[in-house]
């Protein structure tokens, strides 16, 4: 066996896309992992099923009104249940060797911070937390003696080929981007795109929010900021390259001209397995990569005119302070408005830019400031949407 001791795992957001992929890996490896807590937002049926299947100790639903339903679904088992926002935060604080952070958006910030504070191995999918809380979050990781392992495929790739012992020898990191479903669309065509068209990603099957972020390419913008906090490189050394086949997951360039990359088929179970088994490796059911079958890999420079979110994220990375916090909050609100058919596709970046132009980008003093700025930016974004 690849493992010696059984490791305990909690999964925040087990009912989502990353969550289900994680549950799949845990179910295939019952000797390697025991399961503590699983959490979901509203889907109590799936949550209860997962908890029974994995013999979890506890299941937590964010929506308090669903407590009774969860309780009855789990009656006759010895799985404890709880509901509400505080119970989700407690799920992060509950002891476990590994905490998989797979809630979408800043809703995941508090429970993920709990994992950092108690020194867990935090397998981080929830990139918004790192974008929003930035250096304050990595400081909590340090203070708590936690280990942060990225699950985002690009960052997992970089983590696997980044020489942390010879940081000076790294000249740049290159995040590859599929370009999303609208890679070849004109601005005119994008104007009319519906939520259904935006969430139909060519290579990856993901949650609605990140799928829309891929279509605007804000996802790559968030990932630039995520990379800045995960890897000791200056912001200018973080580059984006469009690579529609999503085979090369990202690259690190060294001063001697060497470029190291990690490749694989587009299946999130590979980076999730990497994080769960770290520092070892476990097998994952991902399809084997056959470059001979693929034949051709192509690359393009990103287009910041058609994808202004990339420009906005670059500016926020350079401005620092609360700029990424504001950008992330405004983007979450704008994406929800687009999915709710209140605004058009191109309005997403417009809303984000307007909220950023209003200012309020001062340095972040502490985590309370992050929560306050996030809340305020959400109100401002809602007001901008009302005026559109
Ligand atoms: P998803 O929408 O499929 O799942 C989100 C999960 O969070 C669900 O379990 C949901 O119940 C839970 N949740 C949502 N709102 C909540 C709230 N207010 N309180 C508590 N729980 C809540 O999303 P996903 O695609 O799995 O993405 C999860 C995170 O991983 C995101 O931050 C995303 O950017 C990141 N990520 C996803 C992928 C992917 O392939 N799906 C790849 C890289 C990174
Ligand atoms: Mg990614």
Coordinates of C-alpha atoms and ligand atoms in Angstrom, one line a residue, residues 127 152-155 210 219-220 223, ligand 2:
X127 CA -9.5 29.8 -4.7
X152 CA -6.7 24.0 -8.6
X153 CA -5.1 22.0 -11.5
X154 CA -2.8 24.8 -12.6
X155 CA -1.5 25.4 -9.1
X210 CA -16.4 28.7 -11.9
X219 CA -11.1 32.3 -13.5
X220 CA -7.6 32.8 -14.8
X223 CA -5.7 32.1 -10.5
Ligands
LIG2 MG1 -7.9 26.0 -12.5

